CSV table of C-alpha atoms and ligand atoms in Angstrom, one decimal:
chain,number,residue,atom,x,y,z
A,26,MET,CA,-16.7,-5.3,11.4
A,27,SER,CA,-13.2,-5.3,12.1
A,28,ALA,CA,-12.3,-4.1,16.1
A,29,ALA,CA,-9.8,-2.0,14.3
A,30,ILE,CA,-12.3,0.1,13.5
A,31,THR,CA,-15.3,0.1,15.8
A,32,THR,CA,-12.5,-0.3,19.3
A,33,GLU,CA,-11.7,2.9,19.7
A,34,VAL,CA,-8.8,5.5,22.2
A,35,GLY,CA,-11.4,8.5,23.5
A,36,LEU,CA,-8.7,10.9,23.5
A,37,SER,CA,-9.2,14.2,24.2
A,38,GLU,CA,-13.4,14.0,24.2
A,39,SER,CA,-12.7,12.7,27.7
A,40,GLY,CA,-10.1,14.9,28.5
A,41,VAL,CA,-7.8,12.0,29.7
A,42,CYS,CA,-4.7,11.1,28.7
A,43,PRO,CA,-5.3,7.3,26.9
A,44,TYR,CA,-1.6,6.5,26.7
A,45,ARG,CA,1.4,6.5,28.9
A,46,VAL,CA,4.0,7.7,27.3
A,47,LEU,CA,7.5,6.0,27.5
A,48,ARG,CA,10.3,8.0,26.4
A,49,ASN,CA,13.3,6.1,27.6
A,50,PRO,CA,14.6,3.8,25.2
A,51,ASP,CA,15.3,0.8,28.0
A,52,THR,CA,12.0,1.0,29.2
A,53,VAL,CA,11.0,1.1,25.7
A,54,ARG,CA,12.9,-2.0,24.7
A,55,GLU,CA,12.0,-3.6,27.3
A,56,VAL,CA,8.6,-3.4,26.1
A,57,LEU,CA,9.4,-4.9,22.8
A,58,HIS,CA,10.8,-7.4,24.0
A,59,ARG,CA,8.0,-8.2,26.3
A,60,PRO,CA,4.8,-9.3,24.0
A,61,GLN,CA,3.3,-11.7,27.1
A,62,ASP,CA,3.0,-8.5,28.8
A,63,PHE,CA,2.8,-5.8,26.4
A,64,SER,CA,0.5,-6.6,23.4
A,65,PRO,CA,0.4,-4.7,19.4
A,66,ALA,CA,-3.4,-5.1,19.4
A,67,ASN,CA,-3.9,-1.4,19.1
A,68,ALA,CA,-1.1,-0.9,17.1
A,69,LEU,CA,-3.5,-0.2,14.0
A,70,LEU,CA,-7.0,1.7,15.7
A,71,ALA,CA,-7.9,4.7,14.8
A,72,VAL,CA,-7.1,7.4,17.6
A,73,THR,CA,-9.6,9.2,16.6
A,74,PRO,CA,-13.1,7.7,17.4
A,75,LEU,CA,-15.0,7.4,13.8
A,76,SER,CA,-18.2,8.7,13.4
A,77,GLY,CA,-21.4,6.6,12.7
A,78,ARG,CA,-20.7,8.7,9.3
A,79,ALA,CA,-18.0,6.7,8.6
A,80,LEU,CA,-17.9,3.6,9.7
A,81,ARG,CA,-21.0,3.3,7.3
A,82,VAL,CA,-18.7,4.2,4.8
A,83,LEU,CA,-16.2,2.1,5.1
A,84,GLN,CA,-19.0,-0.8,6.1
A,85,LYS,CA,-20.4,-0.4,2.5
A,86,ALA,CA,-17.2,-1.3,1.2
A,87,ARG,CA,-16.9,-3.9,3.4
A,88,PHE,CA,-13.7,-2.7,4.6
A,89,ALA,CA,-12.2,-4.8,7.8
A,90,LEU,CA,-8.9,-4.9,9.1
A,91,PRO,CA,-8.5,-8.6,11.4
A,92,PRO,CA,-5.1,-9.0,13.1
A,93,VAL,CA,-3.0,-10.5,10.9
A,94,LEU,CA,0.6,-9.1,11.1
A,95,ALA,CA,1.6,-5.2,13.1
A,96,SER,CA,-1.1,-5.9,15.4
A,97,ASN,CA,-1.9,-10.1,15.4
A,98,ASP,CA,-1.3,-11.2,19.7
A,99,THR,CA,-1.6,-14.6,18.6
A,100,GLY,CA,0.4,-17.6,17.3
A,101,THR,CA,-0.6,-17.3,14.1
A,102,HIS,CA,1.9,-14.2,14.1
A,103,ALA,CA,5.3,-16.2,13.3
A,104,GLY,CA,4.3,-18.0,10.2
A,105,ILE,CA,2.4,-15.3,8.9
A,106,ARG,CA,5.6,-12.8,9.2
A,107,LYS,CA,7.4,-15.3,8.0
A,108,VAL,CA,5.9,-15.7,4.7
A,109,VAL,CA,6.8,-11.7,4.3
A,110,ALA,CA,9.5,-12.4,5.6
A,111,GLY,CA,10.3,-14.0,2.4
A,112,PHE,CA,9.9,-11.4,-0.6
A,113,PHE,CA,12.9,-9.8,2.0
A,114,THR,CA,15.6,-11.6,2.7
A,115,PRO,CA,18.6,-9.1,2.8
A,116,ALA,CA,20.0,-11.4,-0.5
A,117,LYS,CA,16.4,-10.0,-2.1
A,118,VAL,CA,17.2,-6.2,-1.1
A,119,SER,CA,20.5,-5.6,-1.5
A,120,ALA,CA,19.7,-7.5,-5.1
A,121,MET,CA,17.4,-4.8,-5.7
A,122,GLU,CA,19.6,-2.2,-5.1
A,123,PRO,CA,20.8,-1.5,-9.2
A,124,ARG,CA,17.2,-1.1,-9.7
A,125,VAL,CA,16.8,1.4,-6.7
A,126,ARG,CA,19.6,3.7,-8.1
A,127,ALA,CA,18.3,3.5,-11.3
A,128,LEU,CA,14.5,4.6,-10.5
A,129,ALA,CA,16.4,7.3,-8.1
A,130,ARG,CA,18.7,8.5,-11.4
A,131,GLU,CA,16.0,8.9,-13.7
A,132,SER,CA,14.0,10.9,-11.4
A,133,ALA,CA,17.5,13.2,-10.0
A,134,ALA,CA,17.8,13.9,-13.5
A,135,ARG,CA,14.4,14.8,-14.5
A,136,ALA,CA,14.8,17.5,-11.1
A,137,ALA,CA,17.6,18.9,-12.6
A,138,GLN,CA,16.3,19.4,-16.1
A,139,ARG,CA,13.6,21.4,-14.5
A,140,LEU,CA,16.1,23.6,-12.6
A,141,ALA,CA,18.6,24.4,-15.3
A,142,SER,CA,15.5,25.5,-17.1
A,143,GLY,CA,15.0,27.9,-13.8
A,144,GLY,CA,12.2,26.5,-11.9
A,145,SER,CA,11.4,25.5,-8.5
A,146,VAL,CA,11.3,21.7,-7.6
A,147,ASP,CA,9.4,19.8,-5.1
A,148,LEU,CA,11.5,17.1,-3.9
A,149,VAL,CA,9.1,15.2,-2.5
A,150,GLN,CA,7.0,14.6,-5.2
A,151,ALA,CA,9.8,14.5,-8.1
A,152,VAL,CA,12.2,12.0,-6.1
A,153,ALA,CA,10.6,10.7,-2.9
A,154,ALA,CA,7.4,9.7,-3.6
A,155,ASP,CA,7.5,6.8,-6.6
A,156,PRO,CA,11.0,4.7,-6.3
A,157,PRO,CA,10.2,3.4,-2.6
A,158,ALA,CA,6.3,2.7,-4.2
A,159,ILE,CA,7.6,1.1,-7.2
A,160,VAL,CA,10.4,-1.2,-6.1
A,161,MET,CA,7.9,-2.3,-3.3
A,162,LEU,CA,5.1,-3.6,-5.4
A,163,GLU,CA,7.8,-5.4,-7.3
A,164,MET,CA,9.3,-7.6,-4.8
A,165,LEU,CA,6.1,-8.5,-4.0
A,166,GLY,CA,5.4,-10.4,-7.6
A,167,LEU,CA,2.4,-6.9,-7.7
A,168,PRO,CA,1.5,-4.9,-10.8
A,169,VAL,CA,3.2,-1.8,-10.6
A,170,ARG,CA,0.3,0.1,-11.2
A,171,ASP,CA,-1.9,3.0,-9.9
A,172,VAL,CA,1.4,4.8,-7.9
A,173,PRO,CA,0.0,8.0,-8.1
A,174,ALA,CA,-3.9,6.9,-6.0
A,175,LEU,CA,-1.7,5.1,-3.6
A,176,LYS,CA,0.1,7.1,-3.0
A,177,ALA,CA,-2.6,9.6,-2.4
A,178,TRP,CA,-4.6,6.7,-0.3
A,179,SER,CA,-1.7,6.2,1.7
A,180,LEU,CA,-1.5,9.7,3.1
A,181,ASP,CA,-5.7,9.5,3.6
A,182,SER,CA,-5.4,6.6,5.3
A,183,LEU,CA,-3.0,7.6,7.6
A,184,GLU,CA,-4.6,10.3,8.8
A,185,LEU,CA,-7.7,8.7,8.8
A,186,PHE,CA,-5.7,6.2,11.6
A,187,TRP,CA,-3.4,8.1,13.0
A,188,GLY,CA,-4.4,11.4,13.2
A,189,TRP,CA,-7.2,14.1,14.4
A,190,PRO,CA,-9.5,14.7,11.9
A,191,ASP,CA,-12.9,16.4,12.8
A,192,GLU,CA,-16.4,14.8,11.2
A,193,ASP,CA,-16.3,16.0,7.9
A,194,ARG,CA,-13.5,15.5,7.2
A,195,GLN,CA,-13.3,11.7,8.6
A,196,LEU,CA,-15.9,11.3,5.7
A,197,GLU,CA,-13.8,12.2,3.4
A,198,LEU,CA,-10.6,10.6,4.7
A,199,ALA,CA,-13.1,6.9,5.2
A,200,HIS,CA,-14.5,7.4,1.6
A,201,SER,CA,-11.0,7.3,0.9
A,202,ALA,CA,-10.1,4.5,2.6
A,203,ALA,CA,-13.2,2.4,0.9
A,204,ASP,CA,-12.0,3.4,-1.9
A,205,PHE,CA,-8.1,2.1,-2.1
A,206,TYR,CA,-9.8,-0.9,0.3
A,207,SER,CA,-12.0,-2.1,-3.4
A,208,TRP,CA,-8.8,-1.1,-5.2
A,209,LEU,CA,-7.0,-3.6,-3.1
A,210,ARG,CA,-9.8,-6.4,-3.3
A,211,GLU,CA,-9.9,-6.6,-6.7
A,212,LEU,CA,-6.0,-7.4,-6.5
A,213,VAL,CA,-6.1,-9.8,-4.0
A,214,LEU,CA,-8.6,-11.8,-6.5
A,215,GLU,CA,-6.3,-11.4,-9.3
A,216,SER,CA,-2.7,-11.3,-7.7
A,217,VAL,CA,-4.3,-15.2,-6.4
A,218,ALA,CA,-5.7,-16.4,-9.4
A,219,SER,CA,-3.0,-15.3,-10.9
A,220,PRO,CA,0.3,-18.3,-12.2
A,221,GLU,CA,3.2,-16.2,-11.4
A,222,ASN,CA,4.3,-16.5,-7.5
A,223,ASN,CA,3.3,-13.0,-5.9
A,224,LEU,CA,2.6,-12.2,-1.7
A,225,PHE,CA,-0.9,-12.8,-1.8
A,226,LYS,CA,-1.4,-15.7,-3.8
A,227,ALA,CA,1.6,-17.0,-1.3
A,228,LEU,CA,-0.2,-16.0,1.7
A,229,ALA,CA,-3.0,-17.6,0.3
A,230,ARG,CA,-1.3,-20.8,-0.1
A,231,HIS,CA,-1.1,-20.2,3.6
A,232,GLY,CA,-3.9,-20.1,4.7
A,233,LEU,CA,-4.9,-16.7,4.7
A,234,SER,CA,-8.8,-15.9,3.8
A,235,THR,CA,-9.2,-12.7,1.6
A,236,PRO,CA,-10.7,-9.8,3.9
A,237,GLU,CA,-6.9,-11.4,6.0
A,238,ILE,CA,-4.5,-11.1,2.6
A,239,CYS,CA,-6.6,-7.5,2.3
A,240,SER,CA,-6.4,-6.7,5.8
A,241,LEU,CA,-2.1,-7.4,6.0
A,242,GLY,CA,-1.7,-5.7,2.1
A,243,TYR,CA,-3.4,-2.6,3.5
A,244,PHE,CA,-0.8,-1.7,5.9
A,245,LEU,CA,1.7,-3.5,3.8
A,246,LEU,CA,1.1,-1.4,1.0
A,247,ILE,CA,1.3,2.1,2.6
A,248,ALA,CA,3.9,0.8,5.6
A,249,GLY,CA,6.0,-0.6,2.7
A,250,GLN,CA,6.5,2.6,1.1
A,251,GLU,CA,4.7,6.0,2.4
A,252,THR,CA,6.7,5.9,5.6
A,253,THR,CA,10.2,5.9,3.8
A,254,THR,CA,8.8,8.3,1.4
A,255,GLN,CA,8.5,10.6,4.6
A,256,LEU,CA,12.0,9.3,5.4
A,257,ILE,CA,14.2,10.5,2.5
A,258,SER,CA,11.4,13.7,2.5
A,259,THR,CA,12.8,15.1,6.1
A,260,THR,CA,16.9,13.8,4.9
A,261,LEU,CA,16.5,16.1,2.2
A,262,PHE,CA,14.6,18.6,4.0
A,263,ARG,CA,17.6,19.0,6.8
A,264,LEU,CA,20.2,18.3,3.8
A,265,ALA,CA,19.2,21.5,2.1
A,266,GLU,CA,19.0,23.5,5.7
A,267,GLY,CA,21.9,22.5,6.7
A,268,SER,CA,21.8,21.8,9.9
A,269,ARG,CA,23.1,18.4,9.8
A,270,GLY,CA,26.7,18.9,9.8
A,271,ILE,CA,26.8,17.4,6.5
A,272,SER,CA,26.7,19.4,3.2
A,273,TRP,CA,25.0,18.7,0.0
A,274,CYS,CA,28.4,18.8,-1.6
A,275,GLU,CA,29.6,16.0,0.6
A,276,ALA,CA,25.9,14.1,0.7
A,277,ALA,CA,26.9,12.6,-3.5
A,278,THR,CA,29.0,10.3,-1.5
A,279,ALA,CA,27.1,7.2,-0.8
A,280,PRO,CA,29.2,6.6,2.8
A,281,LYS,CA,28.4,11.1,3.9
A,282,ALA,CA,24.4,9.6,1.8
A,283,ARG,CA,23.9,6.4,4.6
A,284,ASP,CA,24.9,8.8,7.5
A,285,LEU,CA,23.0,11.3,7.3
A,286,VAL,CA,19.6,8.9,6.7
A,287,ARG,CA,20.7,6.9,9.9
A,288,HIS,CA,21.0,10.3,11.7
A,289,VAL,CA,17.6,11.3,10.3
A,290,LEU,CA,16.3,7.6,11.8
A,291,ALA,CA,18.0,8.5,15.7
A,292,THR,CA,16.8,12.3,15.5
A,293,GLU,CA,13.0,12.4,13.4
A,294,SER,CA,12.2,9.2,12.1
A,295,SER,CA,9.1,9.4,9.5
A,296,VAL,CA,8.1,6.9,12.7
A,297,PRO,CA,8.4,8.4,15.9
A,298,THR,CA,6.3,6.2,17.8
A,299,TRP,CA,4.4,3.3,18.4
A,300,ARG,CA,1.1,1.8,20.5
A,301,ARG,CA,1.3,-1.4,22.7
A,302,VAL,CA,-1.8,-2.5,25.2
A,303,ALA,CA,-1.0,-4.0,28.9
A,304,SER,CA,-2.5,-7.6,27.8
A,305,GLN,CA,-2.7,-8.2,32.2
A,306,ASP,CA,-1.7,-6.8,35.0
A,307,THR,CA,2.4,-6.3,35.4
A,308,GLU,CA,5.0,-4.4,36.6
A,309,LEU,CA,7.5,-2.4,34.7
A,310,ASP,CA,10.2,0.1,36.2
A,311,GLY,CA,8.7,-1.2,39.6
A,312,GLN,CA,5.3,0.7,38.8
A,313,ARG,CA,2.7,-1.6,38.1
A,314,ILE,CA,0.4,-1.0,34.7
A,315,ARG,CA,-3.2,-2.4,34.4
A,316,ALA,CA,-4.3,-4.6,31.7
A,317,GLY,CA,-5.7,-2.8,29.0
A,318,GLU,CA,-3.7,0.1,29.6
A,319,GLU,CA,-2.1,1.8,26.3
A,320,ILE,CA,0.8,3.1,26.2
A,321,LEU,CA,2.7,4.9,23.6
A,322,LEU,CA,6.1,4.6,22.7
A,323,GLU,CA,9.2,6.9,21.9
A,324,LEU,CA,10.7,5.2,18.9
A,325,THR,CA,13.1,8.2,17.9
A,326,GLY,CA,13.1,12.0,18.5
A,327,ASN,CA,10.1,13.9,17.0
A,328,HIS,CA,9.0,17.7,17.2
A,329,GLY,CA,9.0,17.7,21.5
A,330,PHE,CA,5.7,15.9,21.3
A,331,PRO,CA,3.9,19.0,19.0
A,332,TRP,CA,0.2,17.1,18.6
A,333,ALA,CA,0.1,16.4,22.7
A,334,GLU,CA,-2.2,18.8,22.8
A,335,THR,CA,-4.3,17.6,20.2
A,336,ALA,CA,-4.4,14.2,21.3
A,337,GLY,CA,-4.7,15.4,24.6
A,338,ILE,CA,-1.2,13.8,26.3
A,339,GLU,CA,0.2,14.3,29.1
A,340,THR,CA,4.1,15.1,28.7
A,341,ALA,CA,5.6,16.3,31.2
A,342,GLY,CA,7.6,14.6,33.5
A,343,THR,CA,8.3,12.4,30.5
A,344,GLU,CA,12.0,13.8,29.3
A,345,ARG,CA,13.7,11.4,27.1
A,346,PRO,CA,17.2,10.6,29.3
A,347,GLY,CA,19.3,10.8,26.2
A,348,PRO,CA,19.9,10.8,22.5
A,349,THR,CA,17.2,7.7,21.2
A,350,PRO,CA,20.1,4.5,19.6
A,351,PHE,CA,18.8,4.6,15.6
A,352,GLY,CA,18.2,0.8,16.6
A,353,LEU,CA,15.0,1.9,17.9
A,354,ALA,CA,13.5,3.4,14.4
A,355,PHE,CA,12.3,0.6,13.1
A,356,GLY,CA,11.1,-1.2,16.4
A,357,SER,CA,12.4,-5.1,18.0
A,358,GLY,CA,11.8,-8.2,18.7
A,359,ILE,CA,8.7,-10.2,17.3
A,360,HIS,CA,7.6,-7.2,15.1
A,361,ARG,CA,10.6,-5.8,14.3
A,362,CYS,CA,10.1,-3.7,11.2
A,363,LEU,CA,10.4,-6.3,8.1
A,364,GLY,CA,11.6,-3.7,5.9
A,365,ALA,CA,14.2,-1.9,7.8
A,366,LYS,CA,17.1,-2.7,5.5
A,367,LEU,CA,15.1,-1.5,2.2
A,368,ALA,CA,13.9,1.4,3.6
A,369,GLU,CA,17.9,2.6,4.6
A,370,LEU,CA,19.3,1.5,1.2
A,371,GLU,CA,16.4,3.0,-0.5
A,372,ALA,CA,17.1,6.3,0.9
A,373,ALA,CA,20.5,6.5,1.5
A,374,VAL,CA,20.8,5.6,-2.5
A,375,VAL,CA,17.9,8.5,-3.4
A,376,VAL,CA,19.5,10.7,-0.9
A,377,HIS,CA,23.2,10.1,-2.6
A,378,GLU,CA,21.8,10.3,-6.5
A,379,THR,CA,19.3,13.3,-5.8
A,380,ALA,CA,22.6,15.6,-3.8
A,381,ALA,CA,25.0,13.9,-6.7
A,382,ALA,CA,22.4,15.3,-9.5
A,383,LEU,CA,21.2,18.2,-8.3
A,384,LYS,CA,24.4,20.8,-7.4
A,385,GLY,CA,23.5,24.0,-5.8
A,386,VAL,CA,19.9,24.4,-4.8
A,387,ARG,CA,18.8,26.6,-2.4
A,388,LEU,CA,15.8,25.9,0.1
A,389,ARG,CA,13.0,28.2,-1.1
A,390,ASP,CA,10.3,27.7,2.0
A,391,SER,CA,13.1,26.5,4.7
A,392,ASN,CA,9.6,27.1,7.0
A,393,PRO,CA,7.7,23.8,5.3
A,394,GLU,CA,3.8,22.5,6.2
A,395,TRP,CA,4.6,19.1,8.0
A,396,LEU,CA,3.0,15.6,8.6
A,397,ARG,CA,2.3,15.7,12.1
A,398,LEU,CA,0.5,12.4,13.1
A,399,LEU,CA,0.7,10.4,16.1
A,400,SER,CA,3.5,8.0,14.5
A,401,PHE,CA,3.9,9.6,11.5
A,402,GLN,CA,5.9,12.5,10.8
A,403,ALA,CA,7.4,14.6,7.5
A,404,PRO,CA,7.5,18.0,5.1
A,405,ARG,CA,5.0,17.8,2.7
A,406,THR,CA,7.4,19.8,0.5
A,407,VAL,CA,10.8,20.6,0.0
A,408,VAL,CA,10.6,23.5,-2.3
A,409,VAL,CA,14.3,23.6,-4.2
A,410,ALA,CA,15.2,26.5,-6.8
A,411,PRO,CA,18.9,26.5,-8.5
A,412,GLY,CA,21.6,27.9,-5.8
B,29,HEM,C1,11.4,4.1,6.9
B,29,HEM,C2,10.6,4.0,6.5
B,29,HEM,C3,9.9,3.3,8.4
B,29,HEM,C4,10.4,2.8,9.5
B,29,HEM,C5,10.3,4.1,9.7
B,29,HEM,C6,9.0,1.9,9.7
B,29,HEM,C7,8.9,1.4,10.9
B,29,HEM,C8,8.0,0.4,11.6
B,29,HEM,C9,7.9,0.3,12.9
B,29,HEM,C10,8.4,0.9,13.9
B,29,HEM,C11,7.9,-0.6,12.8
B,29,HEM,C12,6.6,-1.3,14.4
B,29,HEM,C13,7.9,-2.5,14.9
B,29,HEM,C14,7.0,-3.5,16.3
B,29,HEM,O1,6.2,-3.3,16.4
B,29,HEM,O2,7.7,-3.8,16.9
B,29,HEM,C15,7.3,-1.7,11.8
B,29,HEM,C16,6.5,-2.4,11.5
B,29,HEM,C17,6.5,-3.0,10.3
B,29,HEM,N1,7.0,-2.9,8.8
B,29,HEM,FE1,8.1,-1.2,8.9
B,29,HEM,N2,8.8,1.0,8.6
B,29,HEM,C18,9.4,1.3,7.1
B,29,HEM,C19,9.6,0.7,6.1
B,29,HEM,C20,9.2,-0.5,5.7
B,29,HEM,C21,9.2,-1.2,4.6
B,29,HEM,C22,9.8,-0.8,3.3
B,29,HEM,C23,8.8,-2.1,4.8
B,29,HEM,C24,8.1,-3.0,3.9
B,29,HEM,C25,8.5,-3.3,2.9
B,29,HEM,C26,8.0,-2.1,6.1
B,29,HEM,C27,7.6,-3.5,6.9
B,29,HEM,C28,6.7,-3.6,8.2
B,29,HEM,C29,6.1,-5.0,8.1
B,29,HEM,C30,5.5,-6.2,7.7
B,29,HEM,C31,5.8,-4.3,9.8
B,29,HEM,C32,5.4,-5.8,10.6
B,29,HEM,C33,6.0,-6.8,11.2
B,29,HEM,C34,5.1,-7.3,12.1
B,29,HEM,O3,4.4,-7.1,12.5
B,29,HEM,O4,5.8,-8.8,12.4
B,29,HEM,N3,8.5,-0.9,7.1
B,29,HEM,N4,7.5,-0.7,10.9
């Protein structure tokens, strides 16, 4: 069984804050640029210790997350990253723009039709959910199938690893993660044997084992689309709410849609925090850090750590010195997000096309339920009705 599901962080159980919370953007950047002192080995660990019952479900599915990419602090990281980066080069991302726009237009047109017939529409499901998943699978050379299942598995796995589920909920989520992992293993085996080029085949050629490819795929197939869906959801919610100084009409232009997405990335991105662990005794801002100390980095604005109490995290005295530079939303340094350009493009295009197709809408529910996990946030629904 991999460290990722057997080594957990003791949270509220111990009553002791498990993380040193860093909010100053300069300090956050420094940590990200000192990988020899601050390792990403804890980036994908379960926030809530997994119960024996949940672990048994995962073990039965041979679930394992050996460190390969986001949590890999060894010398193999650079080579593996290069293979993945080859699928998301700036040229490949730019070439995808017409496809992203076509998908965004199609879903926005369907939503407009439903509104025209007098109904209300949840923009999360109608326009934010599918385009990022379809585009990601196409760019990786993988078959576009089971998208609704992939979306549901993604949310469940995020909650299992970054949330605070009780034992019963954990068991449900573990079953979902096991189903996802089994589906993924089939896909990996099929893709490695395929005559066509695809990410999994490229990773096998690079020398990765099937469990290593599954581990990478598990992270990437979630991170490569659900985070973008969440960014689009928050942006559309703030647009419909009218709280970001850009009107619905203005967002129907490409530059304003992009400005709005960047504003949300700086103020309340879908990935507001990320983790590191001190790999040796060291110093930071004149303070001693002990080897093994867990660190929570605030990358962008969030909702004042609404989860802090649940997580037993002490945030008093850690006020931010000022607004976050938008540049930290995708991390920094050798693990910086490989999908930053794609995510920004997709979000800007979907917001632009949605604002253009859906004229005169109003937010029907101004206080929706939010997904709020240690490192992920977004409204679960953005329901609009004809204005
Ligand atoms: C709004 C959407 C997204 C946000 C906010 C986001 C954010 C992040 C963050 C904060 C990290 C950790 C960076 C670090 O440790 O320095 C990361 C890593 C990563 N992201 Fe994203 N991401 C998004 C979308 C995507 C997409 C669309 C893809 C791929 C299609 C992707 C692929 C990756 C990969 C592969 C890594 C690990 C890189 C490495 O360890 O070398 N992400 N992302």
